[in-house]
XYZ file of C-alpha atoms in Angstrom:
682
model
C 55.357 37.430 7.968
C 57.867 35.112 9.595
C 60.064 38.074 10.525
C 57.100 39.843 12.144
C 56.310 36.741 14.202
C 59.938 36.509 15.266
C 59.944 40.140 16.357
C 56.704 39.594 18.313
C 58.118 36.447 19.897
C 61.327 38.188 20.975
C 59.462 41.204 22.355
C 56.329 39.550 23.722
C 57.067 40.752 27.264
C 57.268 44.437 26.288
C 54.259 44.059 23.957
C 52.233 42.621 26.835
C 53.237 45.532 29.083
C 52.179 48.043 26.414
C 48.836 46.262 26.114
C 48.438 46.247 29.912
C 49.323 49.943 30.035
C 46.775 50.927 27.378
C 44.024 48.617 28.657
C 44.438 49.893 32.217
C 44.203 53.498 31.033
C 40.925 52.844 29.201
C 39.472 50.891 32.122
C 40.249 53.655 34.623
C 38.722 56.253 32.267
C 35.639 54.045 32.001
C 35.398 53.769 35.793
C 35.720 57.512 36.324
C 32.501 59.543 36.703
C 31.767 61.526 33.582
C 32.188 65.196 34.382
C 34.611 68.044 33.934
C 36.813 69.465 36.655
C 36.069 72.934 38.056
C 39.210 75.045 37.679
C 38.911 76.828 41.036
C 39.440 75.352 44.487
C 37.560 76.887 47.380
C 36.590 76.022 50.931
C 33.747 77.183 53.103
C 34.855 79.855 55.558
C 38.114 80.569 53.676
C 38.982 83.691 51.633
C 38.676 83.576 47.832
C 42.289 83.296 46.633
C 41.769 84.215 42.976
C 40.900 87.414 41.126
C 37.318 88.696 41.106
C 35.069 86.001 39.666
C 32.299 86.937 37.207
C 29.658 84.559 35.923
C 30.902 83.066 32.602
C 27.292 82.230 31.701
C 23.824 82.512 33.215
C 23.032 79.795 35.753
C 20.542 79.006 38.475
C 21.448 79.062 42.163
C 20.853 75.662 43.690
C 19.341 75.364 47.139
C 21.705 73.839 49.654
C 21.081 70.347 51.014
C 19.878 71.642 54.372
C 17.218 73.869 52.778
C 16.033 71.064 50.509
C 15.797 68.669 53.451
C 13.758 71.214 55.408
C 11.355 71.641 52.483
C 11.029 67.877 52.114
C 10.310 67.561 55.816
C 7.686 70.300 55.540
C 6.039 68.415 52.665
C 5.957 65.230 54.708
C 4.461 67.055 57.686
C 1.793 68.875 55.628
C 0.795 66.116 53.239
C -2.886 65.089 53.422
C -2.985 61.344 54.216
C -5.407 58.928 52.543
C -7.605 56.525 54.568
C -9.573 53.590 53.155
C -13.195 53.218 54.402
C -14.616 49.649 54.536
C -18.478 49.744 54.357
C -18.934 46.021 55.084
C -17.590 46.177 58.636
C -20.589 48.090 60.021
C -23.061 45.313 59.060
C -21.081 42.752 61.015
C -20.830 45.093 63.997
C -24.665 45.535 64.087
C -25.168 41.746 63.986
C -22.665 41.230 66.807
C -24.317 43.995 68.846
C -27.791 42.460 68.516
C -26.492 39.008 69.445
C -24.505 40.201 72.451
C -27.349 42.375 73.750
C -29.797 39.455 73.518
C -27.397 37.181 75.379
C -26.712 39.643 78.207
C -30.108 41.389 78.628
C -32.202 40.316 81.691
C -35.731 41.791 82.046
C -35.645 41.905 85.829
C -32.415 43.930 85.925
C -33.097 46.710 83.465
C -35.933 49.241 83.404
C -35.565 50.009 79.695
C -36.861 47.414 77.241
C -34.511 45.400 75.104
C -36.025 46.749 71.873
C -35.479 50.322 72.995
C -31.874 49.592 73.917
C -31.320 47.980 70.515
C -32.669 51.028 68.710
C -30.482 53.295 70.828
C -27.403 51.121 70.260
C -27.894 50.979 66.479
C -28.241 54.771 66.377
C -24.991 55.114 68.339
C -23.265 52.673 65.939
C -24.535 54.747 62.992
C -23.022 57.853 64.591
C -19.688 56.093 65.249
C -19.355 54.818 61.678
C -20.408 58.098 60.029
C -16.708 58.879 59.363
C -15.277 55.532 60.397
C -13.445 53.841 63.264
C -9.731 53.050 63.504
C -7.517 51.251 66.002
C -4.326 52.933 64.711
C -2.698 55.929 66.346
C -1.143 58.632 64.146
C 0.820 61.734 65.177
C -1.702 64.081 63.564
C -3.325 67.095 65.173
C -7.096 66.978 65.638
C -7.610 69.673 63.028
C -5.415 67.885 60.483
C -7.199 67.478 57.131
C -7.373 63.878 55.827
C -8.872 62.184 52.759
C -11.442 59.429 53.298
C -11.620 57.020 50.342
C -14.916 55.135 50.133
C -14.877 53.151 46.923
C -14.296 55.658 44.138
C -15.425 58.582 46.275
C -13.017 60.710 48.277
C -14.182 63.110 50.957
C -12.339 65.564 53.184
C -12.683 65.342 56.959
C -10.615 66.362 59.958
C -8.615 63.761 61.824
C -10.654 64.216 65.052
C -13.835 63.108 63.200
C -12.398 59.593 62.922
C -13.359 57.529 65.976
C -10.547 55.752 67.815
C -11.464 52.383 69.363
C -9.889 53.472 72.646
C -12.455 56.284 72.955
C -15.641 54.320 72.100
C -16.906 54.086 75.713
C -16.444 57.809 76.194
C -18.388 58.596 73.041
C -21.406 56.358 73.864
C -23.970 58.698 75.434
C -27.488 57.611 76.421
C -28.981 61.114 76.486
C -28.088 61.481 72.814
C -30.175 58.354 72.215
C -33.070 59.804 74.325
C -32.945 56.998 76.885
C -33.367 57.159 80.627
C -30.322 58.335 82.558
C -30.270 55.116 84.578
C -26.627 54.171 85.079
C -27.238 50.435 84.705
C -28.705 50.771 81.222
C -25.858 53.023 80.117
C -23.182 50.605 81.395
C -24.783 47.678 79.581
C -24.983 49.582 76.309
C -21.404 50.818 76.587
C -20.065 47.351 77.363
C -21.877 45.636 74.484
C -20.963 48.309 71.900
C -17.315 48.300 73.054
C -17.120 44.536 72.448
C -18.925 44.616 69.119
C -17.136 47.605 67.599
C -14.515 46.877 64.865
C -12.210 49.274 62.990
C -13.182 49.945 59.362
C -10.575 52.563 58.491
C -6.857 52.146 57.808
C -4.156 54.333 56.282
C -3.639 53.870 52.528
C 0.156 53.979 52.589
C 0.533 53.571 48.841
C -1.579 56.616 47.976
C -0.103 58.683 50.816
C 3.504 57.859 49.814
C 2.699 58.615 46.187
C 1.357 62.003 47.217
C 4.514 62.685 49.257
C 6.753 61.713 46.324
C 4.760 63.878 43.930
C 5.020 66.877 46.254
C 8.743 66.343 46.817
C 9.338 66.027 43.074
C 7.529 69.315 42.612
C 9.961 71.132 44.924
C 11.994 73.638 42.964
C 15.725 72.894 43.562
C 16.622 76.413 42.469
C 16.215 79.659 44.366
C 17.383 82.272 41.894
C 19.416 83.108 38.787
C 22.830 84.680 38.288
C 23.049 86.488 34.963
C 26.132 86.234 32.755
C 28.749 88.809 33.707
C 27.451 89.297 37.229
C 30.102 89.350 39.944
C 30.031 86.253 42.104
C 32.859 86.802 44.566
C 35.679 89.317 45.006
C 39.307 88.503 45.739
C 39.874 88.050 49.472
C 36.147 87.795 50.219
C 35.268 85.014 52.669
C 33.404 82.148 51.010
C 30.383 81.460 53.199
C 26.600 81.576 53.199
C 25.116 82.605 49.847
C 28.549 83.043 48.276
C 29.437 79.447 49.007
C 26.148 78.150 47.641
C 26.450 80.265 44.465
C 29.983 78.909 43.883
C 28.740 75.350 44.429
C 25.977 75.991 41.894
C 28.464 77.393 39.374
C 30.757 74.404 39.908
C 27.929 71.904 39.296
C 26.735 73.764 36.198
C 30.280 74.129 34.868
C 31.069 70.437 35.265
C 27.817 69.397 33.579
C 28.336 71.808 30.665
C 31.983 70.882 30.100
C 31.089 67.206 29.653
C 29.199 67.736 26.412
C 29.450 66.036 23.030
C 31.602 68.820 21.642
C 34.119 68.566 24.490
C 33.828 64.814 25.067
C 36.929 63.834 23.112
C 39.124 66.534 24.646
C 38.094 65.570 28.161
C 38.922 61.937 27.429
C 42.329 62.985 26.118
C 42.956 65.015 29.284
C 41.990 62.161 31.573
C 43.990 59.680 29.496
C 47.164 61.791 29.644
C 47.004 62.167 33.420
C 46.260 58.480 33.979
C 49.022 57.466 31.589
C 51.475 59.682 33.491
C 50.614 57.898 36.733
C 50.925 54.435 35.179
C 54.149 55.452 33.434
C 55.642 56.382 36.815
C 54.723 52.914 38.054
C 56.410 51.127 35.141
C 59.518 53.339 35.327
C 59.826 52.740 39.062
C 59.594 48.984 38.617
C 62.067 48.989 35.736
C 64.652 51.060 37.607
C 64.338 49.828 41.182
C 62.490 46.480 41.002
C 63.740 44.870 37.824
C 62.802 41.357 38.963
C 59.164 42.478 39.318
C 59.214 44.433 36.055
C 60.441 41.404 34.091
C 57.729 39.187 35.566
C 54.490 39.943 33.715
C 52.413 38.092 36.302
C 53.671 40.350 39.078
C 53.137 43.505 37.020
C 49.608 42.352 36.197
C 48.972 41.670 39.874
C 50.002 45.219 40.852
C 47.898 46.841 38.104
C 44.943 44.597 39.004
C 45.029 45.850 42.600
C 45.109 49.477 41.441
C 42.107 48.882 39.156
C 40.251 47.087 41.948
C 40.649 50.007 44.352
C 39.621 52.535 41.682
C 36.535 50.453 40.825
C 35.402 50.021 44.455
C 35.924 53.701 45.285
C 34.081 54.813 42.134
C 31.089 52.612 42.983
C 30.957 53.985 46.538
C 31.213 57.598 45.324
C 28.349 57.034 42.872
C 26.169 55.488 45.595
C 26.940 58.080 48.295
C 30.204 60.008 48.512
C 30.005 60.312 52.309
C 30.862 56.598 52.573
C 34.151 57.003 50.669
C 36.231 56.517 53.826
C 34.657 53.102 54.390
C 36.710 51.767 51.459
C 39.727 50.045 53.103
C 42.368 51.584 50.858
C 45.161 50.593 53.283
C 44.639 46.977 52.239
C 46.578 47.872 49.072
C 49.973 48.609 50.711
C 49.435 45.674 53.086
C 48.950 43.222 50.226
C 51.830 44.573 48.159
C 54.134 44.554 51.179
C 53.187 40.933 51.876
C 54.098 39.879 48.324
C 56.942 42.288 47.527
C 58.430 44.904 49.851
C 57.425 48.110 51.716
C 58.763 50.513 49.083
C 56.658 48.948 46.313
C 53.618 48.972 48.597
C 53.958 52.649 49.490
C 54.778 53.807 45.946
C 51.777 52.013 44.425
C 49.534 53.265 47.234
C 50.509 56.893 46.568
C 49.922 56.504 42.809
C 46.488 54.969 43.468
C 45.549 57.838 45.788
C 46.579 60.311 43.052
C 44.179 58.595 40.657
C 41.357 58.593 43.203
C 41.873 62.325 43.763
C 40.040 62.879 40.442
C 36.777 61.340 41.651
C 36.400 61.931 45.399
C 35.001 65.079 47.012
C 37.411 67.205 49.065
C 40.267 65.605 47.159
C 43.068 67.319 49.088
C 41.676 66.192 52.437
C 41.123 62.670 51.096
C 44.593 62.373 49.554
C 46.299 63.723 52.681
C 44.522 61.266 54.993
C 45.039 58.257 52.701
C 48.731 58.937 52.078
C 49.417 59.429 55.795
C 47.448 56.256 56.587
C 49.415 54.367 53.902
C 52.729 55.517 55.380
C 51.602 54.402 58.845
C 50.564 51.051 57.387
C 53.992 50.493 55.850
C 55.853 51.621 58.981
C 53.798 49.698 61.541
C 52.989 46.366 59.914
C 55.951 44.044 60.209
C 55.624 40.265 60.013
C 52.061 40.290 58.723
C 51.749 36.573 59.435
C 51.540 37.478 63.155
C 47.872 38.275 63.771
C 48.562 40.555 66.735
C 50.651 42.833 64.511
C 47.747 43.257 62.094
C 45.279 44.177 64.856
C 47.717 46.715 66.323
C 48.332 48.230 62.902
C 44.604 48.486 62.136
C 44.111 50.344 65.429
C 46.907 52.757 64.549
C 45.533 53.340 61.036
C 42.065 54.099 62.438
C 43.577 56.485 64.993
C 45.446 58.358 62.241
C 42.205 58.739 60.256
C 40.377 60.077 63.318
C 43.129 62.557 64.246
C 43.444 63.758 60.628
C 39.690 64.227 60.202
C 39.442 66.057 63.533
C 42.250 68.403 62.464
C 40.554 69.183 59.127
C 37.265 69.973 60.889
C 39.078 72.438 63.148
C 40.786 74.058 60.132
C 37.616 74.328 58.051
C 35.104 75.282 60.738
C 37.224 76.849 63.499
C 35.239 74.873 66.109
C 33.950 71.362 66.815
C 30.254 72.182 66.430
C 30.221 70.845 62.848
C 31.926 67.573 63.828
C 30.053 64.597 62.359
C 30.375 61.618 64.759
C 29.199 59.129 62.116
C 32.383 59.834 60.131
C 34.374 58.261 62.966
C 32.196 55.181 62.475
C 33.225 55.076 58.805
C 36.889 55.053 59.858
C 36.224 52.176 62.270
C 34.437 50.228 59.515
C 37.399 50.846 57.205
C 39.740 49.521 59.886
C 37.620 46.405 60.399
C 37.478 45.814 56.636
C 41.295 45.969 56.573
C 41.305 42.757 58.647
C 40.120 40.905 55.529
C 43.645 41.236 54.135
C 44.479 37.626 55.057
C 41.643 36.048 52.992
C 42.550 38.394 50.119
C 46.208 37.345 50.274
C 45.175 33.695 50.091
C 42.880 34.438 47.132
C 45.621 36.320 45.252
C 48.132 33.540 45.909
C 45.848 31.055 44.198
C 44.844 33.438 41.410
C 48.317 34.735 40.477
C 50.554 31.945 41.769
C 52.453 34.273 44.107
C 53.714 33.586 47.622
C 53.423 35.837 50.671
C 55.010 35.873 54.127
C 51.900 34.144 55.460
C 52.485 31.178 53.133
C 56.194 31.217 53.955
C 55.316 30.758 57.619
C 53.257 27.686 56.726
C 56.079 26.300 54.567
C 58.601 26.779 57.392
C 56.805 24.192 59.522
C 59.226 21.243 59.808
C 56.243 18.942 60.400
C 55.086 19.455 56.819
C 54.834 16.329 54.665
C 57.818 17.129 52.419
C 60.218 18.061 55.229
C 59.185 14.963 57.195
C 59.980 12.881 54.134
C 63.374 14.576 53.890
C 64.053 13.855 57.577
C 63.203 10.166 57.108
C 65.039 9.544 53.819
C 68.024 11.847 54.321
C 68.358 12.727 58.038
C 71.839 14.174 57.583
C 70.632 16.488 54.813
C 67.662 17.523 56.951
C 69.989 18.444 59.833
C 72.267 20.292 57.412
C 69.260 22.222 56.043
C 68.209 23.270 59.548
C 71.703 24.573 60.288
C 71.829 26.432 56.962
C 68.388 27.912 57.667
C 69.552 29.275 61.019
C 72.744 30.726 59.528
C 70.983 32.257 56.515
C 68.156 33.723 58.595
C 70.611 35.468 60.934
C 72.580 36.842 57.960
C 69.410 38.105 56.258
C 68.294 39.916 59.402
C 71.709 41.584 59.628
C 71.491 43.180 56.165
C 67.714 43.768 56.099
C 66.822 41.038 53.579
C 63.685 38.877 53.762
C 64.675 36.537 56.601
C 61.516 34.406 56.408
C 61.985 33.822 52.674
C 65.636 32.822 52.980
C 64.867 30.505 55.911
C 62.197 28.639 53.959
C 64.458 28.488 50.897
C 67.207 26.988 53.054
C 64.886 24.329 54.478
C 63.985 23.070 50.986
C 67.173 23.778 49.017
C 68.528 20.197 49.227
C 65.318 18.158 48.888
C 66.738 16.736 45.637
C 69.138 14.639 47.724
C 66.215 12.395 48.704
C 66.595 10.681 45.305
C 70.096 9.359 46.177
C 70.650 10.126 49.885
C 73.605 7.755 50.485
C 75.721 9.469 47.795
C 76.019 12.536 50.038
C 78.470 12.408 52.939
C 76.089 13.799 55.559
C 73.856 10.716 55.080
C 76.658 8.097 55.091
C 76.233 6.599 58.548
C 78.668 3.651 58.351
C 81.515 5.712 56.925
C 81.482 3.854 53.589
C 81.732 6.283 50.662
C 79.716 4.894 47.728
C 81.592 7.188 45.349
C 84.744 5.074 45.724
C 83.238 2.583 43.288
C 82.160 5.188 40.708
C 83.894 7.158 37.993
C 84.443 10.833 38.969
C 82.223 12.004 36.083
C 79.425 9.678 37.208
C 79.834 10.836 40.822
C 79.759 14.470 39.738
C 76.621 13.791 37.686
C 74.870 12.394 40.777
C 75.954 15.352 42.911
C 74.936 17.915 40.294
C 71.690 16.027 39.681
C 70.341 16.832 43.134
C 69.509 20.321 41.840
C 67.386 18.993 38.960
C 65.819 16.355 41.210
C 65.037 19.052 43.777
C 63.254 21.202 41.188
C 61.169 18.213 40.060
C 60.241 17.249 43.635
C 59.380 20.877 44.448
C 57.098 21.189 41.438
C 55.457 17.858 42.204
C 54.703 19.122 45.715
C 53.538 22.509 44.345
C 56.150 24.643 46.075
C 56.073 28.311 44.992
C 58.513 29.508 42.332
C 60.189 31.811 44.867
C 61.250 28.717 46.852
C 62.255 26.763 43.736
C 64.584 29.669 42.883
C 66.678 28.768 45.932
C 66.979 25.170 44.733
C 68.079 26.334 41.274
C 70.673 28.844 42.434
C 72.194 27.581 45.671
C 75.267 26.251 43.796
C 75.171 28.753 40.919
C 77.404 27.496 38.092
C 80.182 26.360 40.411
C 82.206 23.188 39.879
C 82.098 19.979 41.959
C 85.752 20.575 42.670
C 86.630 17.323 44.491
C 85.629 15.057 41.601
C 86.897 17.520 39.009
C 90.342 17.492 40.680
C 90.243 13.706 40.961
C 89.460 13.312 37.254
C 92.040 15.916 36.330
C 94.766 14.144 38.311
C 93.815 10.817 36.782
C 93.230 11.705 33.137
C 95.003 15.027 32.824
C 92.457 16.438 30.373
C 88.734 16.576 31.221
C 85.782 18.759 30.194
C 85.052 21.147 33.053
C 81.367 21.391 32.069
C 80.889 17.739 33.071
C 81.528 18.790 36.674
C 79.655 22.087 36.648
C 76.245 22.911 38.134
C 73.697 24.167 35.558
C 72.978 27.450 37.368
C 71.581 30.072 37.152
C 73.577 32.375 39.378
C 71.890 33.808 42.492
C 69.847 36.828 41.429
C 68.757 38.312 44.774
C 70.200 39.031 48.180
C 68.308 36.085 49.632
C 69.591 33.511 47.120
C 73.138 34.873 47.507
C 72.906 34.540 51.294
C 71.794 30.916 50.935
C 74.761 30.095 48.678
C 77.187 31.500 51.253
C 75.513 29.844 54.251
C 75.194 26.477 52.461
C 78.841 26.386 51.386
C 80.156 27.516 54.759
C 78.027 25.076 56.783
C 78.886 22.102 54.566
C 82.595 22.899 54.553
C 82.692 23.414 58.313
C 82.091 19.672 58.790
C 85.552 18.987 57.336
C 87.348 21.143 59.889
C 89.572 19.145 62.227
C 89.964 20.613 65.688
C 88.182 23.862 64.737
C 89.343 27.038 66.352
C 88.082 30.575 66.099
C 90.973 31.515 63.818
C 90.428 28.511 61.556
C 86.721 29.272 61.227
C 87.379 32.932 60.413
C 89.937 32.003 57.763
C 87.877 29.324 56.066
C 84.732 31.546 55.953
C 86.812 34.250 54.279
C 88.328 31.725 51.868
C 85.016 30.173 50.786
C 83.089 33.402 50.269
C 86.016 35.186 48.615
C 86.339 32.211 46.273
C 82.668 32.520 45.319
C 83.167 36.221 44.646
C 86.171 35.494 42.426
C 84.069 33.011 40.451
C 81.499 35.768 39.873
C 78.696 33.924 41.662
C 77.189 37.157 43.033
C 77.341 39.277 39.877
C 73.566 39.036 39.297
C 72.676 39.684 42.937
C 71.908 43.195 44.115
C 74.210 42.702 47.078
C 77.004 45.076 48.076
C 80.525 44.394 49.366
C 79.538 45.940 52.687
C 76.626 43.528 53.008
C 78.880 40.568 52.160
C 81.268 41.639 54.927
C 78.354 41.787 57.392
C 77.244 38.309 56.279
C 80.775 36.956 56.847
C 80.759 38.432 60.337
C 77.427 36.772 61.204
C 78.489 33.394 59.790
C 81.747 33.452 61.769
C 79.903 34.296 64.962
C 77.276 31.592 64.438
C 79.823 28.887 63.621
C 81.839 29.787 66.691
C 78.677 29.347 68.745
C 77.930 26.004 67.079
C 81.369 24.661 67.938
C 81.305 26.327 71.387
C 84.514 28.215 70.682
C 85.833 31.316 72.358
C 88.206 33.915 71.076
C 91.765 32.705 71.388
C 93.805 34.819 73.779
C 97.550 35.295 73.166
C 99.884 33.475 75.557
């Protein structure tokens, strides 16, 4: 049991990666829509590229979406609407009519008696409310049949039999009430009835909608049957019209039949193998070309998490409505990975993610082409993500690429622009706008996974930050030295294509450990008194070496990212504090070299190697007396060659050519610092 635990302990990193690999495979399979894959690819308006296709089984021909929409629209236009009839309204109208007529009637003005007018008015009201009155306007024809619901009774009438309140005055007719044709009497009656009348009919939306739904549900989605063995399409025949719809029907039926209980396990195995191949390519790429990422389980988890997130979001959108698939801002993925790692990792992971999504999106070739091209543009155009203008420009370029690509595919598929769907351009714009949320996402991922991006590096490079201000106050000489090293290292990093922002920030913080004992370092000794003169060489060396440990502790206390702490750890590698080692050796003759040696580790990246060179060269340049261009060139060569002989750069993926370029930059910068010119021969 103990041996098993030891094996697990020694191999916990690889065990975790295996677990992550398997878990990711199962999660992606779970996210995927459950259905088989049709084994033929075809496009509308293109020739059939395979042999003659015969129906492998009998299946129904599905109606196309346009036909179904037309039938649904016809149902909605022909449905008989339901109206509710309120019998209590009429009683109130009669009371109001009697009251208003009594208030307005004057014997001397009208020839017809009030009682006769009342009888005539009530008869007119009875006629108006025979089928009801409404104040709503509907787009129905006069002959349209409607249902009138009065309690539990339902009667059929035509729409023109319902009285509209706007037409009441026109419908009030004295002759129909057998009253004198005197205009004054008619006007009075019309005015009073118009005021008293109230609507008692309104549309019963619930019943009408239920009737519409029932009729739509009753629509037959099929329009015919293809018997087994019947020829569907011949080789070279253009796929259009009925042929296209029959193939779409076969595809839908095939995919639904393949995903059955008997085939369920085999389909899962097929999906699992393909997904595992994609994930295996990711792990192999990281192991071969990005070993530092591969060995960091947090970083590997972060990459896999982003892949799963994009697969999940795209799957949800496809299930809701596949036409919105381009709204998903897939280009956020390479942006985020480039911000935390480098462009090659971002592009490689983006391509693998697009390959996975090709299983679930419609028109997979078109989708994969557009997304891969957009990902490449993202990687090529976005530099220095921390500059907001760069992000806006890149988003505009990404959106433009989507639009151009979609336009080209429409021309290829349709041969004209008549089938162009303008709303698709809106989806591309929405995707571009969603890409702008990359900054909040980067901040969220930094907190969740403890990583650091270029955006955070920009914030850390601010010399007005609390920690750098403290360094400037406690150890002003060290602060000035750090600024000079930062400038040298940044220029060298730009020359060889390393991360210049990262190395600059690392240089600014690499000596913060000197704040613990600032006067023991020559750059902070203002009065020229060297405090080491009173100490034993071993004790002095311990103080000098200790600034690395102190720096790590201060950095952790101030919550600096691990990528910055790496510069503090490695900027001296495992080199020896040679001055005190030589002093002790001359005095005692036999000393332990480890007492004067930095704890390491060695620089393990181009950036940490650059900092070691720049730090050593800048510090040593202060000891030059009457510096000349030749002296500077020679001492830069001597220092860096000495570091190479000590094997300080063995763990760094830096080449001899890059080291030569770094030497050249450092020489040029130091010459500028000391305002030197090239010496001309006499």
